[in-house]
Coordinates of C-alpha atoms in Angstrom, one line a residue:
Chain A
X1 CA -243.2 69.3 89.5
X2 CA -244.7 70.1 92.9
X3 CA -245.5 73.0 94.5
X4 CA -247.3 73.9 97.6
X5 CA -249.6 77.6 97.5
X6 CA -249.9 78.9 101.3
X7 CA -252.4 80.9 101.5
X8 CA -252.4 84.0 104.3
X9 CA -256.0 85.3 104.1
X10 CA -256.2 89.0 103.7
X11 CA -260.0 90.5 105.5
X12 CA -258.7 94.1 105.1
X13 CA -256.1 96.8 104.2
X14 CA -255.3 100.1 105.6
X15 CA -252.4 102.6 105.1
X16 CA -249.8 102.0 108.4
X17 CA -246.2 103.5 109.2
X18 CA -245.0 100.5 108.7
X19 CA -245.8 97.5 105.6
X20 CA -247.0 94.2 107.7
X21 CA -249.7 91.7 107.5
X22 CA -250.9 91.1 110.8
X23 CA -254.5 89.4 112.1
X24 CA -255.8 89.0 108.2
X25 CA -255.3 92.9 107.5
X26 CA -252.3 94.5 105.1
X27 CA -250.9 97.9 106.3
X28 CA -249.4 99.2 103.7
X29 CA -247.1 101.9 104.0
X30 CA -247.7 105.0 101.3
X31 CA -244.6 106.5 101.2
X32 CA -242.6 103.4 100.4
X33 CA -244.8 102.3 97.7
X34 CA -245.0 105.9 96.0
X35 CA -241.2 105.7 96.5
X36 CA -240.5 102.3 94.8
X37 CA -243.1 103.4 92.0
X38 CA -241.0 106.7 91.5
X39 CA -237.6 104.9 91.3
X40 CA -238.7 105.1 87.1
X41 CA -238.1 108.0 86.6
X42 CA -240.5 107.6 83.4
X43 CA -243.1 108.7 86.1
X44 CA -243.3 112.6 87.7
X45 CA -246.0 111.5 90.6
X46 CA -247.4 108.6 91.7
X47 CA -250.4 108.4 94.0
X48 CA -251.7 105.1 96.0
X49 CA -255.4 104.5 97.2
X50 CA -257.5 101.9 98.7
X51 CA -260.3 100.1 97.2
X52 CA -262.1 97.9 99.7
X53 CA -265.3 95.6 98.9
X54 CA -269.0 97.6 99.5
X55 CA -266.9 101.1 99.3
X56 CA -268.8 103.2 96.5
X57 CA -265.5 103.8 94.4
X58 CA -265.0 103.2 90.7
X59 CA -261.9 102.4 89.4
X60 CA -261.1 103.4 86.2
X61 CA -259.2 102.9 84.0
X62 CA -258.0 99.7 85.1
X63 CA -255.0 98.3 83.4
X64 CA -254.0 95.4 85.0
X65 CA -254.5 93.3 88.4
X66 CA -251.9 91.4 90.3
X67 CA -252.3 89.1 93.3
X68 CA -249.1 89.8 95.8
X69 CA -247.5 86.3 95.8
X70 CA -243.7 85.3 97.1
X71 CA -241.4 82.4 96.7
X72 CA -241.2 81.1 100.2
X73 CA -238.8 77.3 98.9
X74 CA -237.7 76.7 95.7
X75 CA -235.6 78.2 92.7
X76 CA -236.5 81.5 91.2
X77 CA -238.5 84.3 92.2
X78 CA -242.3 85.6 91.4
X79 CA -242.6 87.0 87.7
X80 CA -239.5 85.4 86.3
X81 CA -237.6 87.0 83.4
X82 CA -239.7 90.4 84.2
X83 CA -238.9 91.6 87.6
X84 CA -236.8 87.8 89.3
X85 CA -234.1 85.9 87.3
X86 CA -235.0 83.6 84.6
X87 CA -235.1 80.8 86.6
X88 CA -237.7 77.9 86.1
X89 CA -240.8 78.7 88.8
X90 CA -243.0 76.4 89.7
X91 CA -241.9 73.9 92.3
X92 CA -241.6 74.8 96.3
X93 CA -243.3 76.9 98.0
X94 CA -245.3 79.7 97.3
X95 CA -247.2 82.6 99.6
X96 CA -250.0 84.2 98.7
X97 CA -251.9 87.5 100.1
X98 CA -255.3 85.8 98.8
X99 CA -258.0 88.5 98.8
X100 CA -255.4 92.1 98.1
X101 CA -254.2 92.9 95.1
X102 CA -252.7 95.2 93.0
X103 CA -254.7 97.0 90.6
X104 CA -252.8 99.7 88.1
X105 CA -254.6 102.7 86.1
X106 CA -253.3 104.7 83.6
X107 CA -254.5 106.9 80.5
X108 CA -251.8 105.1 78.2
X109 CA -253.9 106.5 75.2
X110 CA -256.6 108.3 74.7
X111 CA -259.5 105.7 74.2
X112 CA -259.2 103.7 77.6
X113 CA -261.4 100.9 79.2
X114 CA -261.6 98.8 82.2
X115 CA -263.9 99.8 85.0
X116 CA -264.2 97.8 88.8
X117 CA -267.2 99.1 91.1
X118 CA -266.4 98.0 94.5
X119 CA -270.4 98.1 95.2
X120 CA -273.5 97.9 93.4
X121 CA -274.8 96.5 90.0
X122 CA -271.5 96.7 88.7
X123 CA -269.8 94.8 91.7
X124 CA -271.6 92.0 90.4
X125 CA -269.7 91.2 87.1
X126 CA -266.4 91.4 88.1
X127 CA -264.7 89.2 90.9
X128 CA -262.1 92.5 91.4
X129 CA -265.1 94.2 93.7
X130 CA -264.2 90.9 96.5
X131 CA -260.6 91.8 97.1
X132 CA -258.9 94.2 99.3
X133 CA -257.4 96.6 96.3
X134 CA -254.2 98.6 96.3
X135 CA -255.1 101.2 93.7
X136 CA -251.7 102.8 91.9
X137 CA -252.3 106.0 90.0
X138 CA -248.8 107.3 88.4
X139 CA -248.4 110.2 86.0
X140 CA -246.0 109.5 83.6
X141 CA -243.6 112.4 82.6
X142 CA -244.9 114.6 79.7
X143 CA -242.5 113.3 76.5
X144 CA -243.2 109.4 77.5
X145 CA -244.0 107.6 74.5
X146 CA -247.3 105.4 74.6
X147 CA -244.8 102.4 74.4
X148 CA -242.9 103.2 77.5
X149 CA -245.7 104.2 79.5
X150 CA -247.4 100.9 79.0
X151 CA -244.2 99.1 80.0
X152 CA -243.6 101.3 82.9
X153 CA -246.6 101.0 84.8
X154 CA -246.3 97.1 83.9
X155 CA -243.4 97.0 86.3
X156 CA -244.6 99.6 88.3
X157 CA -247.9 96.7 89.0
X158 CA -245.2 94.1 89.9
X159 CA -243.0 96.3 91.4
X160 CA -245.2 96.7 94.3
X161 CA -246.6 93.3 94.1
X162 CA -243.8 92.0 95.0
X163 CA -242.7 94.6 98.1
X164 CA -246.1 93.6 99.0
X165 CA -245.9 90.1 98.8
X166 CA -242.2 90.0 100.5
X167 CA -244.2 91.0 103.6
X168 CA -245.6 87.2 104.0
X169 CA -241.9 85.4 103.1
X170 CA -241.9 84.5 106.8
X171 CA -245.8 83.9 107.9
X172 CA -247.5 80.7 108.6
X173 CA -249.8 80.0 105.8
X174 CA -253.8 80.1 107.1
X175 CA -254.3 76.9 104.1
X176 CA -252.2 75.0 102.2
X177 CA -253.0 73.6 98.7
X178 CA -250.6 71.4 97.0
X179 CA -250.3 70.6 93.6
X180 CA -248.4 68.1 91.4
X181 CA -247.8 67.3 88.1
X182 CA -246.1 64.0 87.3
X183 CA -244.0 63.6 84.3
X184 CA -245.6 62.2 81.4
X185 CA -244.9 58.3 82.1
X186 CA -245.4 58.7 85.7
X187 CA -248.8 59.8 84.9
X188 CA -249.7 57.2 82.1
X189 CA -249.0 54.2 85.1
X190 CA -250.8 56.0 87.8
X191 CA -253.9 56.9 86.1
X192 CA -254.2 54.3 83.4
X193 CA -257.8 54.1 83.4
X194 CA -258.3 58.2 83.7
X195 CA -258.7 60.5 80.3
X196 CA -255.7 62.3 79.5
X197 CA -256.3 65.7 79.3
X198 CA -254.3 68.6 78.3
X199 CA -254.9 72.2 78.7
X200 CA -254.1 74.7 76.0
X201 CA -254.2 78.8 77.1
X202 CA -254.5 80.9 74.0
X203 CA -252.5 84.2 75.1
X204 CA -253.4 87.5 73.3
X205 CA -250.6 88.7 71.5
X206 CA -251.0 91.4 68.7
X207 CA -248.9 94.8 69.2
X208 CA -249.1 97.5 71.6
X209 CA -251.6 96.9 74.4
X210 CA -252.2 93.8 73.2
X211 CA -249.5 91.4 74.8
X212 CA -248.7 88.5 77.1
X213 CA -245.3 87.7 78.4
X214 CA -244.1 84.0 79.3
X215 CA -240.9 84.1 81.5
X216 CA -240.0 87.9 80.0
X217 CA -240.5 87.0 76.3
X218 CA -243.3 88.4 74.0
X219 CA -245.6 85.7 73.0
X220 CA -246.0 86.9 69.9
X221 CA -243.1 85.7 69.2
X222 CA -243.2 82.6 70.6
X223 CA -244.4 79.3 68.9
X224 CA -246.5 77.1 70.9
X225 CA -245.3 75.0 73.7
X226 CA -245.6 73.2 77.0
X227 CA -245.3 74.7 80.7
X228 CA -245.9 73.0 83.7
X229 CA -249.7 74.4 85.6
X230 CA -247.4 75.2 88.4
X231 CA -245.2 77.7 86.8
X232 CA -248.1 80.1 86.2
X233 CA -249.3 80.1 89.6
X234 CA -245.7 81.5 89.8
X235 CA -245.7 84.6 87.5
X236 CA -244.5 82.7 84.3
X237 CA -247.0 84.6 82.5
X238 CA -248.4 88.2 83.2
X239 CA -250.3 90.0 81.2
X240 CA -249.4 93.4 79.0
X241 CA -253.0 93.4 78.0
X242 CA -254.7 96.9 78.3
X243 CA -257.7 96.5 75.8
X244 CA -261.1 94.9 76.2
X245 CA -261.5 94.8 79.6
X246 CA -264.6 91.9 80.0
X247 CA -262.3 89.7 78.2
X248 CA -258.7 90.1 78.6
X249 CA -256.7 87.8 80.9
X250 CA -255.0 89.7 83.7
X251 CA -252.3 88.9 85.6
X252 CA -254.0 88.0 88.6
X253 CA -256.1 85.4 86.2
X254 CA -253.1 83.6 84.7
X255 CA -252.1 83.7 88.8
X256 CA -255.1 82.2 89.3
X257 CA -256.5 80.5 86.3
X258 CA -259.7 78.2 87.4
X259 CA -259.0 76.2 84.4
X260 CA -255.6 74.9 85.9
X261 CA -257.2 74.9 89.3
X262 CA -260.3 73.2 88.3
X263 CA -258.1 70.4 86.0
X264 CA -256.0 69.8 89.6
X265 CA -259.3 69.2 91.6
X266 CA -260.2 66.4 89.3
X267 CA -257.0 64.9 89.1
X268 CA -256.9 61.3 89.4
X269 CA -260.5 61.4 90.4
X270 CA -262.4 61.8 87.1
X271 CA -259.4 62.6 84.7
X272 CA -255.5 62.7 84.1
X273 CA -254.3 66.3 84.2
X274 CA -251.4 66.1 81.8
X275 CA -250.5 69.7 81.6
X276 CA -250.3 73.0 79.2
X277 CA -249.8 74.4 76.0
X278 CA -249.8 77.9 75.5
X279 CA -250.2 79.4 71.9
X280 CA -250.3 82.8 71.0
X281 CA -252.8 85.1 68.9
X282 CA -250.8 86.6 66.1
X283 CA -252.6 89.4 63.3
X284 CA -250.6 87.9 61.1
X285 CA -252.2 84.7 59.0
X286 CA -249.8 82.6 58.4
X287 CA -248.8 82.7 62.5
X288 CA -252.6 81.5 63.2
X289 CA -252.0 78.4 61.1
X290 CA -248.6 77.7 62.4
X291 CA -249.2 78.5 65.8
X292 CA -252.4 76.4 65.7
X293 CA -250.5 73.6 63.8
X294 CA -248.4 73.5 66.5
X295 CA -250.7 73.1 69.2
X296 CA -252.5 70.2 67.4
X297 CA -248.9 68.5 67.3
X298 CA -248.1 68.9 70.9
X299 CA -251.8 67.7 72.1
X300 CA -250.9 65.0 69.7
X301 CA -247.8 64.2 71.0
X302 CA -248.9 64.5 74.4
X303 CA -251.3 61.3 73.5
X304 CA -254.8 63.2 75.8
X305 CA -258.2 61.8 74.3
X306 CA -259.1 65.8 75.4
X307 CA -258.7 69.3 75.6
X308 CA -259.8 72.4 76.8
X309 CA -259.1 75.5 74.8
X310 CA -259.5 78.8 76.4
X311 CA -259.7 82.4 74.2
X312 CA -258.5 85.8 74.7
X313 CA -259.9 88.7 73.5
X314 CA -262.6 89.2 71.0
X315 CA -262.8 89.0 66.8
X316 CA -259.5 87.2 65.4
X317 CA -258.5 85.7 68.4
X318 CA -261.9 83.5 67.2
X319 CA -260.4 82.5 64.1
X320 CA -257.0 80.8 66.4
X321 CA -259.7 79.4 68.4
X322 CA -261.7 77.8 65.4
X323 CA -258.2 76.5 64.1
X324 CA -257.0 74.9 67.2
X325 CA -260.2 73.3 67.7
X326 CA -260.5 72.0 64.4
X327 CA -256.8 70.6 63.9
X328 CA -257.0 69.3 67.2
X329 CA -260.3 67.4 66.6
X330 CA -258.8 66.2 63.4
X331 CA -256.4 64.4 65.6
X332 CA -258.8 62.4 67.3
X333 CA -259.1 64.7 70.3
X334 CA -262.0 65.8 71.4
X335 CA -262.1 69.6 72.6
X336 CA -264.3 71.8 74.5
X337 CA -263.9 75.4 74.0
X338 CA -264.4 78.6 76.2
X339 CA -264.7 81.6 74.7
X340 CA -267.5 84.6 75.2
X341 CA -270.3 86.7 72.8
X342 CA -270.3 89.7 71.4
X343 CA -274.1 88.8 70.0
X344 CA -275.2 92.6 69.6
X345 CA -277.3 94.3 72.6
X346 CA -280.2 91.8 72.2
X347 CA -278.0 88.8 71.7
X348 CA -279.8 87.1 68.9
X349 CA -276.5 88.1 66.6
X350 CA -273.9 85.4 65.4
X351 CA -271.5 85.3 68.6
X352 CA -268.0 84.6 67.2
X353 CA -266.5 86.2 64.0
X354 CA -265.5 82.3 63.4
X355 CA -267.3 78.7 63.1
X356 CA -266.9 74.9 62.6
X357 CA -269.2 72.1 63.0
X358 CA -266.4 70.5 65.1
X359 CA -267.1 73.3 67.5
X360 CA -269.9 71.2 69.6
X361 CA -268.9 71.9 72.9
X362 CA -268.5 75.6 73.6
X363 CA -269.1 77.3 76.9
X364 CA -269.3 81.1 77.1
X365 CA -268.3 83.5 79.8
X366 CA -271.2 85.7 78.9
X367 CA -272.8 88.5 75.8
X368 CA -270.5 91.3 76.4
X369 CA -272.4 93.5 74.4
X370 CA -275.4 93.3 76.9
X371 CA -276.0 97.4 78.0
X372 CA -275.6 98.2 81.6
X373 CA -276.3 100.6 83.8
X374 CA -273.6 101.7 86.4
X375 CA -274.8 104.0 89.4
X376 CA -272.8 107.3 90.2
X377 CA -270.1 106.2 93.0
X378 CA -269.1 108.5 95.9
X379 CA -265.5 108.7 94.6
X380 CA -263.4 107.5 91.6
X381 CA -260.1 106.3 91.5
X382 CA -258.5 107.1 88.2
X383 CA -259.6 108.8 85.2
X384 CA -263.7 109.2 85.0
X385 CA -263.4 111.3 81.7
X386 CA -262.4 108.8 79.9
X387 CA -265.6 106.7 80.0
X388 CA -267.4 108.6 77.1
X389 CA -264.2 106.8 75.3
X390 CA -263.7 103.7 76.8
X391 CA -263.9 100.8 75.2
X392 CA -267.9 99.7 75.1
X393 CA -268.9 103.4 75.9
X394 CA -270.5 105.4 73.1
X395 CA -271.2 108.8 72.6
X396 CA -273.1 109.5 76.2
X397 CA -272.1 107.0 78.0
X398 CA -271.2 109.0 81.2
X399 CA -274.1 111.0 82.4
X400 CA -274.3 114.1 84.4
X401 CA -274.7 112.4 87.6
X402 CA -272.1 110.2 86.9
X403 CA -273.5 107.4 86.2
X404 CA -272.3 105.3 82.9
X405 CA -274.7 103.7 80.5
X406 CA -272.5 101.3 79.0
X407 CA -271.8 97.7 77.5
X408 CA -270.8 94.9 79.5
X409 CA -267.4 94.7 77.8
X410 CA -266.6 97.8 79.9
X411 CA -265.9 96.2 82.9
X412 CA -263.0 94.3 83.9
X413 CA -262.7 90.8 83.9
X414 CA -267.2 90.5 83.4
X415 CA -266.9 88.3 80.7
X416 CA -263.1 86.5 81.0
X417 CA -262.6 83.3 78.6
X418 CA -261.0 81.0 81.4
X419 CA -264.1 81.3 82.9
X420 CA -263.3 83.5 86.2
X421 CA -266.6 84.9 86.6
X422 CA -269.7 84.6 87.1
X423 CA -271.8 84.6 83.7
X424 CA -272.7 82.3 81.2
X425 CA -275.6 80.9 79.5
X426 CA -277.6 77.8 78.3
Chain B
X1 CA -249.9 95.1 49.8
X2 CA -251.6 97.5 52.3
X3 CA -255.6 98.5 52.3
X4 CA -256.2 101.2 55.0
X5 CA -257.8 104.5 55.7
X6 CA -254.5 105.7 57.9
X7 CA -252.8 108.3 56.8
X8 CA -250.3 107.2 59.8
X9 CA -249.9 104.1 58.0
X10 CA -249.9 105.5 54.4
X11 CA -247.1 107.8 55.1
X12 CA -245.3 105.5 55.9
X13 CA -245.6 103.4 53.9
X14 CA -246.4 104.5 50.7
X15 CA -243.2 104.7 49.2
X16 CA -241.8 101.5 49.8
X17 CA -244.8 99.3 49.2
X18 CA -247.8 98.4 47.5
X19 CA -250.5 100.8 49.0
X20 CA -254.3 101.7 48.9
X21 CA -255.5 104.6 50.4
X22 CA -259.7 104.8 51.2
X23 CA -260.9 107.6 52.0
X24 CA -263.8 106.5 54.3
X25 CA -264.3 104.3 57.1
X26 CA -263.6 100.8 58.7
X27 CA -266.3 99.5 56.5
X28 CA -265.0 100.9 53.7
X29 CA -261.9 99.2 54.2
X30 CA -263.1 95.7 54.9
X31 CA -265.4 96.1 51.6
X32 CA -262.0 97.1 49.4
X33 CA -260.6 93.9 50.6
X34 CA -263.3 91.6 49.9
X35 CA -263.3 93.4 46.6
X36 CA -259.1 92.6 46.3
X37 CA -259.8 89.3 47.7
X38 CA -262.6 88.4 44.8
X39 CA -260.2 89.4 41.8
X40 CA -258.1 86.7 43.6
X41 CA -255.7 88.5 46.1
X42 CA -255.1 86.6 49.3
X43 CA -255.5 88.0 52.8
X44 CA -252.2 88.2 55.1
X45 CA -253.7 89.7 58.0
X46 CA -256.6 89.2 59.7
X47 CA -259.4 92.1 59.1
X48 CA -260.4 92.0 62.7
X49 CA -257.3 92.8 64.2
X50 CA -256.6 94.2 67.5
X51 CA -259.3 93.7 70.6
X52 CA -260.3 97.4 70.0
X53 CA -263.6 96.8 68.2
X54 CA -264.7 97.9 65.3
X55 CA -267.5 100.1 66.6
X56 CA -264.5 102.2 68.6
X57 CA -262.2 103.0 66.3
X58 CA -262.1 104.7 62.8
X59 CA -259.1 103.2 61.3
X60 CA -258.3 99.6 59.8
X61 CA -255.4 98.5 57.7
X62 CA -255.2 95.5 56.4
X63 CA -252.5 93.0 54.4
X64 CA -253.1 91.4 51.4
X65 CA -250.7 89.8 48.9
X66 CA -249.4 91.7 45.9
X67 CA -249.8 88.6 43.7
X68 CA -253.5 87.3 42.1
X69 CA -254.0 83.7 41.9
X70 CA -257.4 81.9 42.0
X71 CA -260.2 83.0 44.5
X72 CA -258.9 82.1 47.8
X73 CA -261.5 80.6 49.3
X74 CA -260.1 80.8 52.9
X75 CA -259.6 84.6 53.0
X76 CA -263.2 84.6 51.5
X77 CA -264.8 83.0 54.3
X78 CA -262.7 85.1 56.4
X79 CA -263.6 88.1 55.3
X80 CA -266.9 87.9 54.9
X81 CA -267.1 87.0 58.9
X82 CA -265.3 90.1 59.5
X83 CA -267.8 92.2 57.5
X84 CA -270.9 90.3 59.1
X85 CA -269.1 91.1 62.7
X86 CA -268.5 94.6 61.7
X87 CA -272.1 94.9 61.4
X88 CA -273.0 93.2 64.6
X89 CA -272.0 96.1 66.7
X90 CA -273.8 99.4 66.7
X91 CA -272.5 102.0 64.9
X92 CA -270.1 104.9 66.6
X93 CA -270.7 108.3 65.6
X94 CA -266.6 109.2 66.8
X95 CA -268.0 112.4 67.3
X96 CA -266.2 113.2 70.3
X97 CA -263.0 112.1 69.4
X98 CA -260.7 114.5 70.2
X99 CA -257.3 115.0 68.1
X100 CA -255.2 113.5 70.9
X101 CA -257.7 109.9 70.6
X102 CA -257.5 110.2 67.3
X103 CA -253.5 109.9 67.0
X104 CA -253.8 107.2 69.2
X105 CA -256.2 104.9 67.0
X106 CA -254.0 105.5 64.3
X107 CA -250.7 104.7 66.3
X108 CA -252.3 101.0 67.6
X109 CA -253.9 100.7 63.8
X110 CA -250.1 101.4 63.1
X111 CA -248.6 98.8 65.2
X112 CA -250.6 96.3 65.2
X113 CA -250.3 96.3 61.5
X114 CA -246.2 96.1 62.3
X115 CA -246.7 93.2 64.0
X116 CA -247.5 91.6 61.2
X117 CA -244.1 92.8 59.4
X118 CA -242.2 91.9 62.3
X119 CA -241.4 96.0 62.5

């Protein structure tokens, strides 16, 4: 499967009477996206604003970020089995607006997280500060059930993803990136010296707020299987994850997962890229051990002499983790994991809530319980009461002067498990 | 059988299952388990679950089987992680937890837990 990403470079975004991307900037026009958001009528207003990189805004809280991409050749649509047909993505052509995105707030319950600075300390931890943000802030009506609301301003985010990513069906791509995966005996003869190495993506997948979707189906109920790298570049899997912001995979990271892209860039050159399995991260036990005994079988199967395993969340998602790593080793395979600490504020604590001595190569994105401190910002975007409550905030978090003494885990995407972003350790 | 400190949960459930009610907190939960789990109960659901950490919210339920059989060494281990997480993070005093947060810990405690049943 082969499919080639052209990306149009966006430098800026302003608010325009007419939605166009012209010279590197997006003009967006206001009316038509409070309009599209409003056609649910699950939500009584909607407001849009713009979050550009070095403005002193907070966003907050941030539910989910989507990079505006659209099918330019090929079957299907962006986000298939949610917002296009359940067609198989993947192959073609694909635009992208690389450097916008979508990024949608919302008080779904009381106890909220997720927090981009587009300047200062903050800035720092999350890649979200670089990009040229569409902020949507919609008000759902008063009876909506914390269910529907969460689903609503889902679609809403690739609602206007989309409109916003139909706007560069026709342009001349600034870079084009191709990437291929042969099938599995095409691979074996042309890389026969190469490792074979598979991918598996641990998706979060435990209840309300807590869920991944793979072309329109829940994951967690799902059993583990293969997809083609190319077919999350595509929207094959977006994220329903609203809780624990440093660590949770958003849309825009599936979109744009560096594991897949990293894989590609050493394709035929240091390894064989075979492709994916993607495995869920049930509550339940017994789902752990099938889920796990699944993805063992399929790396198996797959005959790779490795694989990299990345997490999701934080505290059972570590005892998946520890099982896939340890049924996969016990298949001969070695692994390397990627996963990140909650190791208490000094970070001398035990990291994960799960171990194995076959866990030998583990690379983290970073202690998310490391305390910060986040300046006051000339204006928010969102909800700013709810920081005393978000997730990583304790009693006196937000100060006075508005400025939030929290840990790191408060901040979207600071600490991600695929390993988009910028901490680690040693 | 259910261990929780939700009376969102309880209600629910009380008359058509197996239930334990704690009054007290997460900890007290996780500790009732361990205690289930050493007179040879075995665990069904992970104690951790959900990303919202222990530290944020108040409530925890957790399924465990009706049936005894010998110490189950896996839900052990398991357990006694969760406990030694639960006390990596620094303790919450929930004092400004309004009524409206509180109904909505309970709710995710709630469905989380139904995710498990396949509710």
């Amino acid at each position: 499967m082969k499919l080639e990403l052209g990306y149009i470079f966006i430098k800026d975004i302003q608010f325009a009477e007419t939605s166009k991307v012209e010279n590197g900037t997006l003009y967006v026009n206001k009316e038509e996206v409070k309009a599209l958001i409003l056609e649910d009528q699950n939500f009584k207003s909607a407001d849009v604003e713009l979050a550009k990189p070095g403005e002193s805004v907070r966003i907050m809280p941030v539910k989910d970020v989507i990079e505006p991409r659209v099918k330019v050749e090929g079957p299907g649509g962006i986000f298939p089995g949610m917002v296009s047909k359940v067609e198989t993505v993947g192959s073609g052509k694909t635009n992208v607006l690389k450097g916008a995105a979508v990024v949608t707030t919302g008080k779904i319950v009381g106890f909220q997280e997720g927090i981009i600075d587009m300047t200062g300390p903050g800035a720092e931890y999350t890649p979200f500060s670089q990009l040229n943000n569409l902020v949507l802030v919609c008000e759902p009506i008063d009876s909506l059930k914390q269910h529907e609301h969460e689903k609503a301003l889902r679609f809403a985010g690739y609602k206007v993803a989309m409109y916003l990513g139909e706007l560069a069906k026709n342009m001349t791509p600034d870079q084009v990136d191709t990437f291929e995966t042969p099938t599995l005996v095409e691979g074996i003869k042309m890389y026969p010296e190469l490792p074979r190495v598979a991918y598996v993506c641990m998706l979060q997948s435990q209840g309300l707020m807590h869920d991944t979707y793979v072309y329109g189906v829940d994951a967690k109920q799902t059993i583990s299987t293969l997809i083609y790298p190319t077919e999350m570049m595509d929207g094959a899997i977006v994220s329903g994850n609203c809780v624990s912001a440093c660590d949770k995979n958003t849309t825009y990271h599936h979109l744009n997962n560096p594991v897949v892209h990293d894989l590609f860039a050493e394709h035929g050159k240091t390894l064989n890229f075979v492709g994916v399995i993607i495995t869920n991260e049930n509550v339940y036990l017994a789902d752990k051990e099938r889920s796990s005994n699944w993805s063992a079988k399929l790396a198996e199967y797959l005959g790779v002499d490795g694989v990299i395993v990345s997490e999701e969340g934080f505290g059972n998602p570590d005892t998946d983790l520890i099982m896939n790593c340890k049924k996969i080793e016990n298949k001969g395979i070695k692994t390397v994991l990627i996963t990140d600490e909650y190791a208490g504020r000094d970070g001398t604590s035990q990291s994960l809530a799960d171990a194995d001595v076959r866990a030998n190569a583990v690379v983290t994105g970073g202690n998310a319980n490391e305390v910060i401190e986040l300046p006051p910002m000339d204006k928010i975007i969102g909800h700013v009461e709810v920081a005393d409550v978000i997730a990583g905030g304790f009693d006196g978090s937000l100060h006075a002067d508005g400025s939030i003494t929290a840990e790191l885990q408060v901040i979207t995407g600071a600490t991600n498990e695929m390993g988009f972003n910028k901490l680690s350790a040693r | 059988m259910i261990i929780t400190n939700n009376e969102k949960v309880y209600d629910k459930y009380k008359d058509i299952t197996n239930i334990i009610f704690i009054q007290g907190g997460f900890k007290d939960v996780l500790v009732k388990t361990r205690d289930k789990i050493h007179e040879g109960h075995e665990l069904l659901t992970h104690p951790l679950s959900s990303s919202v950490k222990p530290n944020e919210t108040p409530f925890k339920s957790v399924l465990i089987s009706d049936e005894k059989a010998s110490l189950n060494l896996n839900s052990l281990y398991i357990i006694e992680n969760s406990i030694m997480t639960y006390d990596n993070f620094s303790k919450h005093k929930f004092s400004m937890m309004t009524d409206k947060i509180t109904e909505d810990f309970k709710l995710i405690d709630l469905t989380v837990l139904e995710s498990a049943l396949n509710i």
